[in-house]
Coordinates of C-alpha atoms in Angstrom, one line a residue:
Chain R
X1 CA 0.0 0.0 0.0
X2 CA 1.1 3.2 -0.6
X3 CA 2.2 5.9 2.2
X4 CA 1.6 9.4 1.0
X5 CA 3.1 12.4 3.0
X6 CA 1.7 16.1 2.4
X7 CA 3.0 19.2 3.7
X8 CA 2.3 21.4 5.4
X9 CA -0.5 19.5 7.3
X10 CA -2.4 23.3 8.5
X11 CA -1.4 27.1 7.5
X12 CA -3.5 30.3 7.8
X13 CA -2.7 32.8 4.9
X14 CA -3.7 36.0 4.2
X15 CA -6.3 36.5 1.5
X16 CA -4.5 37.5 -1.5
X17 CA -1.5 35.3 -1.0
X18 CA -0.5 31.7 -2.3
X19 CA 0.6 28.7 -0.4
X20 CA 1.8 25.5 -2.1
X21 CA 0.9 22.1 -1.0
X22 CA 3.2 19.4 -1.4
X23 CA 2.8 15.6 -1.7
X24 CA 5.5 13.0 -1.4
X25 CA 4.2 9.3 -2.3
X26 CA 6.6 6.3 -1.8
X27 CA 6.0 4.4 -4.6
X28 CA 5.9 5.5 -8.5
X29 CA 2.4 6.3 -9.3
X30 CA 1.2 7.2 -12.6
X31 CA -2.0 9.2 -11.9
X32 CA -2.2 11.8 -8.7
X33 CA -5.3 13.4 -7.9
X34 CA -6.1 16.7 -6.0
X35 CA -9.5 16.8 -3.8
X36 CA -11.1 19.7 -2.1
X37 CA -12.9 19.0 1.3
X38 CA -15.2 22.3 2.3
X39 CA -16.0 22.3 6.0
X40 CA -18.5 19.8 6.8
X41 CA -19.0 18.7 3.3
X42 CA -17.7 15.5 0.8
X43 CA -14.6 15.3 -1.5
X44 CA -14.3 17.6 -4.4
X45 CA -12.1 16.7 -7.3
X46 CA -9.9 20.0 -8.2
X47 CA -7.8 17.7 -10.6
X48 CA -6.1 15.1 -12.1
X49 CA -2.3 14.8 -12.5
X50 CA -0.4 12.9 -14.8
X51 CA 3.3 12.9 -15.2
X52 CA 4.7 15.1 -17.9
X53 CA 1.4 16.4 -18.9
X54 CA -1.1 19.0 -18.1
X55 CA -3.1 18.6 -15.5
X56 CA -6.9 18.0 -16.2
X57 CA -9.2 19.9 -14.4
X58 CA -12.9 19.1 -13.0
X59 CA -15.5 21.6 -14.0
X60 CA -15.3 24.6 -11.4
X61 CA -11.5 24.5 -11.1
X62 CA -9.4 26.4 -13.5
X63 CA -5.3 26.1 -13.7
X64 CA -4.9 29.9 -13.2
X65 CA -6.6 29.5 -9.5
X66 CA -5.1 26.1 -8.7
X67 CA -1.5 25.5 -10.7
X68 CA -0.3 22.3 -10.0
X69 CA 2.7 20.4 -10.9
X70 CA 3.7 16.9 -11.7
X71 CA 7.4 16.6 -12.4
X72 CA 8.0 12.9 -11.7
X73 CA 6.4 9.8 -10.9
X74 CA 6.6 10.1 -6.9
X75 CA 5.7 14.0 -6.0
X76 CA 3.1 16.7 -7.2
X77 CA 2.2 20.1 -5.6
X78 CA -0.9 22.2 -5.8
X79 CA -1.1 25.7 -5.3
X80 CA -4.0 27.9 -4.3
X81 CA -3.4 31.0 -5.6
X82 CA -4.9 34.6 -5.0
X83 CA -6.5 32.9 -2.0
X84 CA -10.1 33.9 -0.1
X85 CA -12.2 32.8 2.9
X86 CA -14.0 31.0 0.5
X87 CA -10.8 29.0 -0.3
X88 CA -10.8 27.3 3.5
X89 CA -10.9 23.9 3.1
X90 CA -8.9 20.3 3.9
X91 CA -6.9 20.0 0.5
X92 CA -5.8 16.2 -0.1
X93 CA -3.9 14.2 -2.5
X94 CA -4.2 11.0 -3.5
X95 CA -2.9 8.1 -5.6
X96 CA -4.9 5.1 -7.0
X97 CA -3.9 1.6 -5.8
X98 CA -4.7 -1.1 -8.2
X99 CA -6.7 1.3 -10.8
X100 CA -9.5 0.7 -8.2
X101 CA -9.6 2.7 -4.6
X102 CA -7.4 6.1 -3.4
X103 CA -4.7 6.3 -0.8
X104 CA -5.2 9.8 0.6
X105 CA -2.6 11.9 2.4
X106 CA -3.3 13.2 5.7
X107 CA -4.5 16.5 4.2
X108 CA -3.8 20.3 4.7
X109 CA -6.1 22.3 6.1
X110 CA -6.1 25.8 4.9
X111 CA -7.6 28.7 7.0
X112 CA -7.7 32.3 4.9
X113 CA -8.1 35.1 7.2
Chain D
X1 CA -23.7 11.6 -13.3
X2 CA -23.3 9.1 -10.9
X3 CA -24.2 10.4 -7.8
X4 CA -23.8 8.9 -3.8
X5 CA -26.3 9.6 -1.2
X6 CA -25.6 8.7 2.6
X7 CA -27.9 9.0 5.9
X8 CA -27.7 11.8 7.5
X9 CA -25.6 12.7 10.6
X10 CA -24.5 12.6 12.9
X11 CA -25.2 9.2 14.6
X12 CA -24.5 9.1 18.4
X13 CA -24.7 5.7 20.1
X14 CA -23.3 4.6 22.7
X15 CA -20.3 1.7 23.5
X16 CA -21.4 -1.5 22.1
X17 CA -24.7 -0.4 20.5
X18 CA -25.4 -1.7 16.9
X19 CA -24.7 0.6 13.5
X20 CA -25.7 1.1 10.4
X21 CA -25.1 3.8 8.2
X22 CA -27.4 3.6 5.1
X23 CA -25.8 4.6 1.5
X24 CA -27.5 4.4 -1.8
X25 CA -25.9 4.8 -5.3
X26 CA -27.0 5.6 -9.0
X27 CA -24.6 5.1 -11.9
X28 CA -24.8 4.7 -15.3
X29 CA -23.1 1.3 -15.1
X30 CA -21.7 -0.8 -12.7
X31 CA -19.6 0.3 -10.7
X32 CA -16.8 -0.4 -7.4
X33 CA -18.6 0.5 -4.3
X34 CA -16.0 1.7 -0.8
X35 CA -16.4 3.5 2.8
X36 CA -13.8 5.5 3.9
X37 CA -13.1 6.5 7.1
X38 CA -11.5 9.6 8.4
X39 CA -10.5 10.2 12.0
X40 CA -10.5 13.5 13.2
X41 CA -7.2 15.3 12.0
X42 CA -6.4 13.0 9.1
X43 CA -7.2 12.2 5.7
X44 CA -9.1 9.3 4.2
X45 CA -8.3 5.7 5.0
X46 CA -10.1 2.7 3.2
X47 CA -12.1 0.9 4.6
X48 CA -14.1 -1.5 3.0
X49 CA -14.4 -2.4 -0.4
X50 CA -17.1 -4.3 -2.6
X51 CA -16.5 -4.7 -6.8
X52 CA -19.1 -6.6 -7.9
X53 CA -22.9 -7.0 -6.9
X54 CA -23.0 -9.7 -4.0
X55 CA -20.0 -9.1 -2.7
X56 CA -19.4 -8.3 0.5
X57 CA -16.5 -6.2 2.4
X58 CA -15.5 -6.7 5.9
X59 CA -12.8 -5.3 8.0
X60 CA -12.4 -4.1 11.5
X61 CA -15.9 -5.9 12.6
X62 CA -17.5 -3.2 9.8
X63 CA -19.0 -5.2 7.0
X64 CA -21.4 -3.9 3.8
X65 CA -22.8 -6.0 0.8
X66 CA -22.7 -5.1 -3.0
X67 CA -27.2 -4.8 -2.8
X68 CA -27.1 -4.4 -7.0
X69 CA -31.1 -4.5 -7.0
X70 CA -31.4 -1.9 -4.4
X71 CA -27.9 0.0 -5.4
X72 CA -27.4 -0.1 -1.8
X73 CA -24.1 -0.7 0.1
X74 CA -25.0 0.2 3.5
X75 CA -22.5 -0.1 6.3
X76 CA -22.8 -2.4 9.4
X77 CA -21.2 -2.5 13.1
X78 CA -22.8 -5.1 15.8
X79 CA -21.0 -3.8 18.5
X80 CA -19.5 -0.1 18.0
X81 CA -16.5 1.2 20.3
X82 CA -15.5 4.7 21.3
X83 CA -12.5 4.9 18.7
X84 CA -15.3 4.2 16.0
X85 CA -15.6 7.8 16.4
X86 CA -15.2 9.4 13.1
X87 CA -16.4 10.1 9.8
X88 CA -17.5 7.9 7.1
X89 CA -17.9 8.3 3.5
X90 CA -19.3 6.2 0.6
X91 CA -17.9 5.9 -2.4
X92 CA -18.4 4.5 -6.1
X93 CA -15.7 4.3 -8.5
X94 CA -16.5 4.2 -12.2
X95 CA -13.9 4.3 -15.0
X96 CA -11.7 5.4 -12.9
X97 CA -13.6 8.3 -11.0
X98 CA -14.4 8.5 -7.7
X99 CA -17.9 10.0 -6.4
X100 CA -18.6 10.6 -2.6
X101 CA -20.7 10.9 -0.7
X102 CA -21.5 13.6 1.6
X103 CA -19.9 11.8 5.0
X104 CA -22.0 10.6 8.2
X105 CA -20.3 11.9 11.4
X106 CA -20.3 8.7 14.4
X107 CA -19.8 9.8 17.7
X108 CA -19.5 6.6 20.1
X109 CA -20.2 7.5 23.4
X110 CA -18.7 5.3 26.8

């Protein structure tokens, strides 16, 4: 099973600033995926990432508000850019195991003030 | 689109009491059905998994069965404990994407 590590685990940012998430898997992966968890609500998908390709984006999410990088096989980052109240949520990666079910990081959970 | 729908929270029983948490599914074909569990402070941890109707998952004393004619997959407990405290979610996968549900919130009481 994979063990996925994402940093930073909490920040609180000033609205108009950008913070970027990190994720670390132990294992090569081809697809990493980027979920959005608004307070008291399900999972969200912001985006898929494949290595050395665009990302691909879910309807709502748009690369200029949520870049995201894929540079190898084993780590990926996300930024939320430009950020708002609106943007505090519990941001989580995760990886597919077997083509079937996700391993999720632990999250980040973002607080714009 | 596929869409998940899950009872309602939260559920608060107390030590040893029986659960079920209720979750329904509709999708365009047939899909992988999972719950998820999240404790408070982390991310999401499988926890059960069904892929075919019939089927049924079991770990941790929590078990749920693949219901095709019902597109049900509700999730069981006979005899819930304190750190059963968390979050659940149910989840199909289809083609390689995952819908959620909206997450029932447990809170085991001793």
């Amino acid at each position: 099973s994979a063990v996925i590590s994402q940093k930073p685990s909490r920040d609180i940012c000033q609205r108009g600033t950008s913070l970027t998430i990190q994720c670390q898997v132990d294992s090569q992966v081809t697809m990493m995926f980027w979920y959005r968890q608004q307070p008291g609500q399900s999972l969200t998908l912001i985006a898929t990432a494949n290595q050395g390709s665009e990302a691909t984006y879910e309807s709502g999410f748009v690369i200029d508000k949520f870049p995201i990088s894929r540079p190898n096989l084993t780590f990926s980052t996300l930024t939320v850019s430009n950020m708002s109240p609106e943007d505090s949520s519990i941001y989580l990666c995760s990886v597919e195991e077997g083509g079937l079910f996700h391993f999720f990081g632990s999250g980040t959970r973002l607080t714009v003030v | 689109g596929d869409s998940v729908t899950q009872m309602e929270g939260p559920v608060t029983l107390s030590e040893e009491a029986f659960l079920t948490i209720n979750c329904t599914y509709t999708a365009t074909g047939y899909p992988s059905l999972f719950w998820y569990v999240q404790y408070p402070g982390e991310g999401l941890q499988l926890l059960l998994k069904a892929t075919k109707a019939d089927d049924k998952g079991s770990n941790k004393g929590f078990e749920a069965t693949y219901r095709k004619e019902t597109t049900s997959f509700h999730l069981e407990k006979g005899s819930v404990q304190v750190s059963d405290s968390a979050v659940y979610f149910c989840a199909l996968d289809l083609a390689g994407k995952s819908t959620f549900g909206d997450g029932t919130t447990l809170t085991v009481k001793p």
